[in-house]
mmCIF file of C-alpha atoms in Angstrom:
data_model
loop_
_atom_site.group_PDB
_atom_site.id
_atom_site.type_symbol
_atom_site.label_atom_id
_atom_site.label_comp_id
_atom_site.label_asym_id
_atom_site.label_seq_id
_atom_site.Cartn_x
_atom_site.Cartn_y
_atom_site.Cartn_z
ATOM 1 C CA GLY A 1 14.773 -5.647 1.933
ATOM 2 C CA GLN A 2 11.317 -5.974 0.370
ATOM 3 C CA PHE A 3 10.428 -9.315 1.969
ATOM 4 C CA LYS A 4 9.387 -10.221 5.495
ATOM 5 C CA TRP A 5 10.765 -13.720 5.829
ATOM 6 C CA GLU A 6 9.090 -16.058 8.285
ATOM 7 C CA LEU A 7 10.462 -19.356 9.547
ATOM 8 C CA HIS A 8 7.572 -21.458 8.242
ATOM 9 C CA GLU A 9 8.147 -20.031 4.773
ATOM 10 C CA MET A 10 11.772 -21.110 4.513
ATOM 11 C CA GLU A 11 10.690 -24.543 3.245
ATOM 12 C CA SER A 12 9.383 -22.812 0.143
ATOM 13 C CA LEU A 13 12.919 -21.664 -0.701
ATOM 14 C CA LYS A 14 13.386 -25.021 -2.400
ATOM 15 C CA CYS A 15 11.436 -23.631 -5.333
ATOM 16 C CA LEU A 16 14.268 -21.214 -6.033
ATOM 17 C CA SER A 17 16.941 -23.880 -6.276
ATOM 18 C CA SER A 18 15.369 -25.368 -9.407
ATOM 19 C CA LEU A 19 15.406 -22.155 -11.407
ATOM 20 C CA THR A 20 17.528 -21.871 -14.511
ATOM 21 C CA PRO A 21 19.525 -18.660 -15.103
ATOM 22 C CA LEU A 22 16.898 -17.523 -17.601
ATOM 23 C CA GLU A 23 14.112 -18.114 -15.096
ATOM 24 C CA THR A 24 16.097 -16.257 -12.447
ATOM 25 C CA ALA A 25 16.342 -13.293 -14.793
ATOM 26 C CA PHE A 26 12.598 -13.426 -15.365
ATOM 27 C CA LEU A 27 11.997 -13.579 -11.614
ATOM 28 C CA THR A 28 14.311 -10.647 -10.928
ATOM 29 C CA ARG A 29 12.351 -8.554 -13.388
ATOM 30 C CA ARG A 30 9.078 -9.631 -11.783
ATOM 31 C CA VAL A 31 10.199 -8.694 -8.292
ATOM 32 C CA SER A 32 11.405 -5.294 -9.457
ATOM 33 C CA GLU A 33 8.001 -4.707 -11.059
ATOM 34 C CA ASN A 34 6.138 -5.668 -7.879
ATOM 35 C CA PRO A 35 7.442 -3.764 -4.845
ATOM 36 C CA GLN A 36 4.292 -4.685 -2.877
ATOM 37 C CA LEU A 37 5.413 -8.322 -2.670
ATOM 38 C CA THR A 38 5.749 -9.032 1.076
ATOM 39 C CA SER A 39 6.011 -12.795 1.508
ATOM 40 C CA LEU A 40 7.716 -15.829 0.102
ATOM 41 C CA ASP A 41 4.346 -17.276 -0.851
ATOM 42 C CA GLY A 42 3.988 -14.374 -3.235
ATOM 43 C CA LEU A 43 7.498 -14.984 -4.480
ATOM 44 C CA LYS A 44 6.732 -18.650 -5.140
ATOM 45 C CA LEU A 45 3.670 -17.620 -7.115
ATOM 46 C CA ASN A 46 5.907 -15.476 -9.271
ATOM 47 C CA VAL A 47 8.353 -18.375 -9.702
ATOM 48 C CA ASP A 48 5.528 -20.565 -10.999
ATOM 49 C CA GLN A 49 4.330 -17.868 -13.351
ATOM 50 C CA VAL A 50 7.862 -17.171 -14.531
ATOM 51 C CA ARG A 51 8.352 -20.828 -15.365
ATOM 52 C CA PHE A 52 5.025 -20.820 -17.174
ATOM 53 C CA GLU A 53 6.061 -17.758 -19.155
ATOM 54 C CA ARG A 54 9.409 -19.265 -20.080
ATOM 55 C CA LEU A 55 7.829 -22.502 -21.297
ATOM 56 C CA HIS A 56 5.141 -20.738 -23.326
ATOM 57 C CA HIS A 57 6.771 -17.468 -24.269
ATOM 58 C CA HIS A 58 6.199 -18.185 -27.968
ATOM 59 C CA THR A 59 2.475 -18.576 -27.292
ATOM 60 C CA LEU A 60 2.252 -15.471 -25.121
ATOM 61 C CA ASP A 61 3.822 -13.187 -27.706
ATOM 62 C CA ALA A 62 1.824 -10.013 -28.252
ATOM 63 C CA ASP A 63 1.658 -10.694 -32.004
ATOM 64 C CA ALA A 64 0.456 -14.285 -31.603
ATOM 65 C CA THR A 65 -2.630 -15.303 -33.596
ATOM 66 C CA LYS A 66 -3.032 -18.751 -31.988
ATOM 67 C CA TRP A 67 -3.127 -19.692 -28.334
ATOM 68 C CA GLN A 68 -2.964 -23.425 -27.618
ATOM 69 C CA MET A 69 -3.216 -24.017 -23.865
ATOM 70 C CA GLN A 70 -4.447 -27.597 -23.657
ATOM 71 C CA GLN A 71 -3.720 -29.151 -20.243
ATOM 72 C CA LYS A 72 -1.677 -26.096 -19.232
ATOM 73 C CA LEU A 73 -4.082 -24.266 -16.910
ATOM 74 C CA LYS A 74 -4.969 -26.928 -14.367
ATOM 75 C CA GLN A 75 -2.940 -24.999 -11.786
ATOM 76 C CA VAL A 76 -5.408 -22.304 -10.772
ATOM 77 C CA TYR A 77 -2.668 -19.822 -9.864
ATOM 78 C CA TYR A 78 -1.757 -19.508 -13.555
ATOM 79 C CA LEU A 79 -5.157 -18.095 -14.495
ATOM 80 C CA PRO A 80 -4.807 -14.433 -13.415
ATOM 81 C CA TYR A 81 -1.427 -14.194 -15.107
ATOM 82 C CA VAL A 82 -2.589 -15.880 -18.320
ATOM 83 C CA THR A 83 -5.690 -13.679 -18.385
ATOM 84 C CA ASN A 84 -3.583 -10.536 -18.225
ATOM 85 C CA ARG A 85 -1.295 -11.824 -20.966
ATOM 86 C CA LEU A 86 -4.301 -12.696 -23.101
ATOM 87 C CA LYS A 87 -5.609 -9.156 -22.842
ATOM 88 C CA ALA A 88 -2.250 -7.968 -24.154
ATOM 89 C CA CYS A 89 -2.544 -10.175 -27.274
ATOM 90 C CA PRO A 90 -5.419 -8.622 -29.240
ATOM 91 C CA LYS A 91 -4.464 -10.346 -32.497
ATOM 92 C CA VAL A 92 -5.414 -13.823 -31.271
ATOM 93 C CA GLN A 93 -7.734 -15.576 -33.727
ATOM 94 C CA MET A 94 -7.730 -19.082 -32.264
ATOM 95 C CA LEU A 95 -7.938 -19.799 -28.531
ATOM 96 C CA GLY A 96 -7.520 -23.414 -27.438
ATOM 97 C CA LEU A 97 -8.326 -24.069 -23.770
ATOM 98 C CA GLY A 98 -9.304 -27.733 -23.893
ATOM 99 C CA TRP A 99 -8.496 -30.387 -21.274
ATOM 100 C CA ASN A 100 -7.952 -27.853 -18.470
ATOM 101 C CA ASP A 101 -10.710 -28.891 -16.052
ATOM 102 C CA LEU A 102 -12.190 -25.417 -16.384
ATOM 103 C CA ASP A 103 -15.436 -24.939 -14.477
ATOM 104 C CA SER A 104 -17.607 -21.983 -13.521
ATOM 105 C CA ARG A 105 -15.147 -21.091 -10.758
ATOM 106 C CA THR A 106 -12.041 -20.915 -12.926
ATOM 107 C CA LEU A 107 -13.797 -19.719 -16.053
ATOM 108 C CA LYS A 108 -14.540 -16.382 -14.390
ATOM 109 C CA TRP A 109 -10.887 -15.434 -14.880
ATOM 110 C CA LEU A 110 -10.855 -16.132 -18.601
ATOM 111 C CA VAL A 111 -14.294 -15.084 -19.837
ATOM 112 C CA PRO A 112 -13.719 -11.298 -19.566
ATOM 113 C CA ALA A 113 -10.482 -11.631 -21.518
ATOM 114 C CA PHE A 114 -11.838 -13.365 -24.619
ATOM 115 C CA THR A 115 -15.230 -11.631 -24.683
ATOM 116 C CA THR A 116 -13.919 -8.067 -24.478
ATOM 117 C CA GLY A 117 -10.252 -8.036 -25.440
ATOM 118 C CA LEU A 118 -10.032 -10.259 -28.533
ATOM 119 C CA PRO A 119 -11.812 -8.510 -31.416
ATOM 120 C CA PHE A 120 -10.399 -10.923 -34.012
ATOM 121 C CA LEU A 121 -11.154 -14.177 -32.182
ATOM 122 C CA GLU A 122 -12.630 -16.670 -34.682
ATOM 123 C CA LYS A 123 -12.303 -20.036 -32.947
ATOM 124 C CA LEU A 124 -12.900 -20.807 -29.268
ATOM 125 C CA ASP A 125 -12.057 -24.366 -28.201
ATOM 126 C CA LEU A 126 -13.289 -25.317 -24.714
ATOM 127 C CA ARG A 127 -13.625 -29.057 -25.268
ATOM 128 C CA ASN A 128 -13.151 -31.590 -22.468
ATOM 129 C CA ASN A 129 -13.572 -29.250 -19.519
ATOM 130 C CA LYS A 130 -16.078 -29.209 -16.656
ATOM 131 C CA LEU A 131 -18.210 -26.193 -17.486
ATOM 132 C CA GLY A 132 -21.557 -27.727 -16.584
ATOM 133 C CA PRO A 133 -24.739 -25.649 -16.784
ATOM 134 C CA ALA A 134 -23.240 -22.933 -14.537
ATOM 135 C CA GLY A 135 -20.162 -22.507 -16.744
ATOM 136 C CA ALA A 136 -22.267 -22.397 -19.909
ATOM 137 C CA LEU A 137 -24.482 -19.749 -18.332
ATOM 138 C CA MET A 138 -21.445 -17.690 -17.339
ATOM 139 C CA LEU A 139 -20.041 -17.896 -20.861
ATOM 140 C CA ALA A 140 -23.360 -16.972 -22.451
ATOM 141 C CA SER A 141 -23.902 -14.074 -20.049
ATOM 142 C CA ALA A 142 -20.554 -12.597 -21.021
ATOM 143 C CA LEU A 143 -21.274 -13.032 -24.725
ATOM 144 C CA ILE A 144 -24.633 -11.250 -24.546
ATOM 145 C CA ASP A 145 -23.449 -8.418 -22.300
ATOM 146 C CA ALA A 146 -25.107 -5.350 -23.792
ATOM 147 C CA LYS A 147 -22.250 -3.152 -22.572
ATOM 148 C CA GLN A 148 -19.870 -4.894 -24.958
ATOM 149 C CA PRO A 149 -19.892 -4.821 -28.772
ATOM 150 C CA PRO A 150 -21.048 -7.950 -30.668
ATOM 151 C CA LEU A 151 -18.466 -10.573 -31.584
ATOM 152 C CA PRO A 152 -18.890 -10.990 -35.346
ATOM 153 C CA ALA A 153 -15.484 -12.596 -35.769
ATOM 154 C CA ILE A 154 -16.366 -15.765 -33.809
ATOM 155 C CA LYS A 155 -17.211 -18.559 -36.229
ATOM 156 C CA ASP A 156 -16.382 -21.772 -34.395
ATOM 157 C CA VAL A 157 -17.131 -22.748 -30.773
ATOM 158 C CA ASN A 158 -16.276 -26.224 -29.477
ATOM 159 C CA LEU A 159 -18.015 -27.255 -26.234
ATOM 160 C CA LEU A 160 -17.533 -31.003 -26.657
ATOM 161 C CA CYS A 161 -17.706 -33.018 -23.430
ATOM 162 C CA ASN A 162 -18.644 -30.351 -20.877
ATOM 163 C CA ASN A 163 -21.889 -31.773 -19.479
ATOM 164 C CA ILE A 164 -23.737 -28.491 -19.943
ATOM 165 C CA LEU A 165 -27.115 -30.305 -20.032
ATOM 166 C CA ILE A 166 -30.253 -28.766 -21.504
ATOM 167 C CA GLU A 167 -29.990 -25.709 -19.233
ATOM 168 C CA GLY A 168 -26.526 -24.896 -20.541
ATOM 169 C CA LEU A 169 -27.648 -25.469 -24.128
ATOM 170 C CA ALA A 170 -30.479 -22.942 -23.696
ATOM 171 C CA ALA A 171 -27.975 -20.407 -22.358
ATOM 172 C CA ILE A 172 -25.535 -20.871 -25.265
ATOM 173 C CA VAL A 173 -28.296 -20.621 -27.865
ATOM 174 C CA SER A 174 -29.455 -17.353 -26.312
ATOM 175 C CA ALA A 175 -26.092 -15.788 -27.222
ATOM 176 C CA PHE A 176 -26.515 -16.302 -30.965
ATOM 177 C CA PRO A 177 -27.859 -12.789 -31.694
ATOM 178 C CA ARG A 178 -24.409 -11.510 -30.633
ATOM 179 C CA LEU A 179 -22.566 -14.138 -32.678
ATOM 180 C CA THR A 180 -23.683 -12.986 -36.074
ATOM 181 C CA ASN A 181 -21.270 -15.180 -38.066
ATOM 182 C CA MET A 182 -21.320 -18.402 -36.053
ATOM 183 C CA HIS A 183 -20.742 -21.275 -38.511
ATOM 184 C CA ASP A 184 -19.765 -24.275 -36.401
ATOM 185 C CA LEU A 185 -20.957 -25.370 -32.965
ATOM 186 C CA ASP A 186 -19.919 -28.669 -31.361
ATOM 187 C CA LEU A 187 -22.258 -29.757 -28.535
ATOM 188 C CA GLY A 188 -21.215 -33.405 -28.390
ATOM 189 C CA GLU A 189 -21.212 -35.364 -25.109
ATOM 190 C CA ASN A 190 -23.126 -32.817 -23.069
ATOM 191 C CA GLY A 191 -25.689 -34.987 -21.353
ATOM 192 C CA PHE A 192 -28.845 -34.029 -23.200
ATOM 193 C CA GLY A 193 -31.075 -36.109 -25.466
ATOM 194 C CA LYS A 194 -33.387 -35.448 -28.376
ATOM 195 C CA ASP A 195 -35.714 -33.267 -26.280
ATOM 196 C CA ALA A 196 -32.957 -30.654 -26.172
ATOM 197 C CA LEU A 197 -33.319 -30.177 -29.924
ATOM 198 C CA LYS A 198 -36.602 -28.399 -29.240
ATOM 199 C CA VAL A 199 -34.568 -25.580 -27.684
ATOM 200 C CA ILE A 200 -32.631 -25.173 -30.935
ATOM 201 C CA VAL A 201 -35.778 -25.392 -33.064
ATOM 202 C CA LYS A 202 -37.425 -22.698 -30.960
ATOM 203 C CA ASN A 203 -34.467 -20.378 -31.583
ATOM 204 C CA ALA A 204 -33.686 -21.424 -35.151
ATOM 205 C CA GLY A 205 -34.438 -17.955 -36.475
ATOM 206 C CA ILE A 206 -31.407 -16.458 -34.693
ATOM 207 C CA MET A 207 -29.027 -19.157 -35.944
ATOM 208 C CA LYS A 208 -29.032 -17.997 -39.545
ATOM 209 C CA GLU A 209 -25.390 -18.713 -40.383
ATOM 210 C CA LEU A 210 -25.030 -22.052 -38.612
ATOM 211 C CA ARG A 211 -23.555 -24.580 -41.051
ATOM 212 C CA SER A 212 -22.330 -27.374 -38.794
ATOM 213 C CA LEU A 213 -23.802 -28.709 -35.544
ATOM 214 C CA GLY A 214 -22.110 -31.530 -33.609
ATOM 215 C CA LEU A 215 -24.396 -33.731 -31.505
ATOM 216 C CA ARG A 216 -22.308 -36.883 -30.983
ATOM 217 C CA ASN A 217 -22.832 -39.084 -27.919
ATOM 218 C CA ASN A 218 -26.039 -37.377 -26.854
ATOM 219 C CA ASP A 219 -28.216 -40.405 -27.644
ATOM 220 C CA ILE A 220 -29.893 -38.722 -30.600
ATOM 221 C CA ARG A 221 -30.849 -40.834 -33.608
ATOM 222 C CA ASP A 222 -30.833 -39.563 -37.148
ATOM 223 C CA ALA A 223 -34.275 -39.469 -38.783
ATOM 224 C CA CYS A 224 -36.092 -39.242 -35.454
ATOM 225 C CA PRO A 225 -38.955 -36.687 -35.500
ATOM 226 C CA GLU A 226 -36.969 -34.128 -33.474
ATOM 227 C CA VAL A 227 -34.046 -34.230 -35.942
ATOM 228 C CA LEU A 228 -36.357 -33.933 -38.939
ATOM 229 C CA GLU A 229 -37.999 -30.926 -37.334
ATOM 230 C CA LEU A 230 -34.578 -29.424 -36.638
ATOM 231 C CA ARG A 231 -33.492 -29.793 -40.275
ATOM 232 C CA LYS A 232 -36.644 -27.989 -41.411
ATOM 233 C CA ALA A 233 -36.270 -25.209 -38.840
ATOM 234 C CA LEU A 234 -32.640 -24.211 -39.387
ATOM 235 C CA PRO A 235 -32.376 -21.855 -42.382
ATOM 236 C CA ARG A 236 -29.366 -23.167 -44.295
ATOM 237 C CA GLU A 237 -29.964 -26.004 -46.735
ATOM 238 C CA ASP A 238 -26.304 -27.046 -46.509
ATOM 239 C CA LEU A 239 -26.506 -27.558 -42.722
ATOM 240 C CA ARG A 240 -24.358 -30.491 -41.545
ATOM 241 C CA LEU A 241 -25.524 -32.424 -38.498
ATOM 242 C CA TYR A 242 -22.877 -34.892 -37.352
ATOM 243 C CA GLY A 243 -22.543 -37.425 -34.576
ATOM 244 C CA LEU A 244 -26.118 -38.702 -34.827
ATOM 245 C CA LEU A 245 -26.800 -42.382 -34.231
ATOM 246 C CA LEU A 246 -27.856 -44.373 -37.258
ATOM 247 C CA PRO A 247 -31.564 -45.257 -37.392
ATOM 248 C CA ASN A 248 -32.414 -48.791 -36.319
ATOM 249 C CA ILE A 249 -33.542 -50.168 -39.677
ATOM 250 C CA ARG A 250 -34.373 -53.626 -38.283
ATOM 251 C CA SER A 251 -37.020 -52.278 -35.952
ATOM 252 C CA ALA A 252 -38.332 -49.530 -38.220
ATOM 253 C CA PRO A 253 -41.836 -50.466 -39.472
ATOM 254 C CA GLY A 254 -42.237 -50.943 -43.193
ATOM 255 C CA LYS A 255 -38.477 -51.008 -43.825
ATOM 256 C CA LYS A 256 -36.732 -53.776 -45.736
ATOM 257 C CA LEU A 257 -33.120 -54.732 -45.331
ATOM 258 C CA ILE A 258 -30.883 -53.859 -48.248
ATOM 259 C CA GLN A 259 -30.123 -56.890 -50.407
ATOM 260 C CA ILE A 260 -26.436 -57.341 -51.278
ATOM 261 C CA PRO A 261 -25.782 -58.831 -54.720
ATOM 262 C CA ASP A 262 -24.009 -62.222 -54.666
ATOM 263 C CA LYS A 263 -20.996 -60.908 -56.556
ATOM 264 C CA TYR A 264 -20.196 -58.540 -53.632
ATOM 265 C CA LYS A 265 -20.571 -61.148 -50.900
ATOM 266 C CA VAL A 266 -17.418 -62.447 -49.207
ATOM 267 C CA SER A 267 -16.975 -66.195 -49.420
ATOM 268 C CA ARG A 268 -16.542 -67.983 -46.088
ATOM 269 C CA ALA A 269 -14.698 -70.888 -47.723
ATOM 270 C CA VAL A 270 -11.159 -71.315 -46.450
ATOM 271 C CA SER A 271 -8.537 -72.379 -48.968
ATOM 272 C CA SER A 272 -6.687 -75.592 -48.123
ATOM 273 C CA GLU A 273 -3.591 -74.101 -49.626
#
C-alpha cells in the first residue's frame, strides 16, 4: 500500500521480472527501509542499485581496503548510492574509478566522499575519464578545503587522459600543500605542452615529496629547456620523469650519431640454405 501505481509506469514492471531471488530479497529490504517511496520509478531505481550491490557486494564491504570500480559508474543513478556506501567504508586505501566517463557534473557526487570520509586513502585512480579543467578544479577545491583536515595518506594520484589542460594542472598543483606525502602523480595525455611545466616549476617548493611525475603524450621532449629547469626546481634528486619524448638527435646542433661497432651490426645477407 506504499505505492501509487500509474498506468504509464506499468511498463517499468518488466524490470522486476528479471530479478533473482537474492535480488528480490535485497529489494524487499530496501523498500522496507524507504517508506517514502511513492512511485515505480523510485522502485526501479532501487532495483538497479540492488543489482549493483549484489554484483559488487565484495567491493562494498565495510572492511574493504580496495575499491575497483572501473567502467561500473557510467549509469549516473548509481552515484548517490555508491557515494553513501563509500562513506561507510573508511578503511579504503585504494580507490579505482577509471574509465567511468566522470566529469565535473558526476564528480560532485564522489568528491565529498573521498576527500572527507577516507582517512586512509593512499591511491586515487581517476584515469581515462572526462574531468576537463572544471573537474580538476572541483577536485582541487575539495582537497584544499580549509574546513577539512589535510590528507597525508594520499601518495598516488592518477589523472591520465582527462584533458585537464593547463588550467586544470594549475588547480591540481595548488592542492599540494594539503597532500604532504604525495609521491606519484600521473598527468599523461592531458592536452598541455612544455609551457605547462612552468606551472610546476613555479610551485616546486610545495612538491617536496614528489618522486614520480608522468607526462606521456603531452608533446614534451626530454632535455628541452623547460624539462631541464623542472629537474633543477623539484627538490628530490631521485625524481623520475616518465613519458617524455626522446630528443631529436639528428637535428640537435653539435651532436654526432652514435657509431655502432661492426661486430654488433646485423648482416643483411640471406642464406641460400
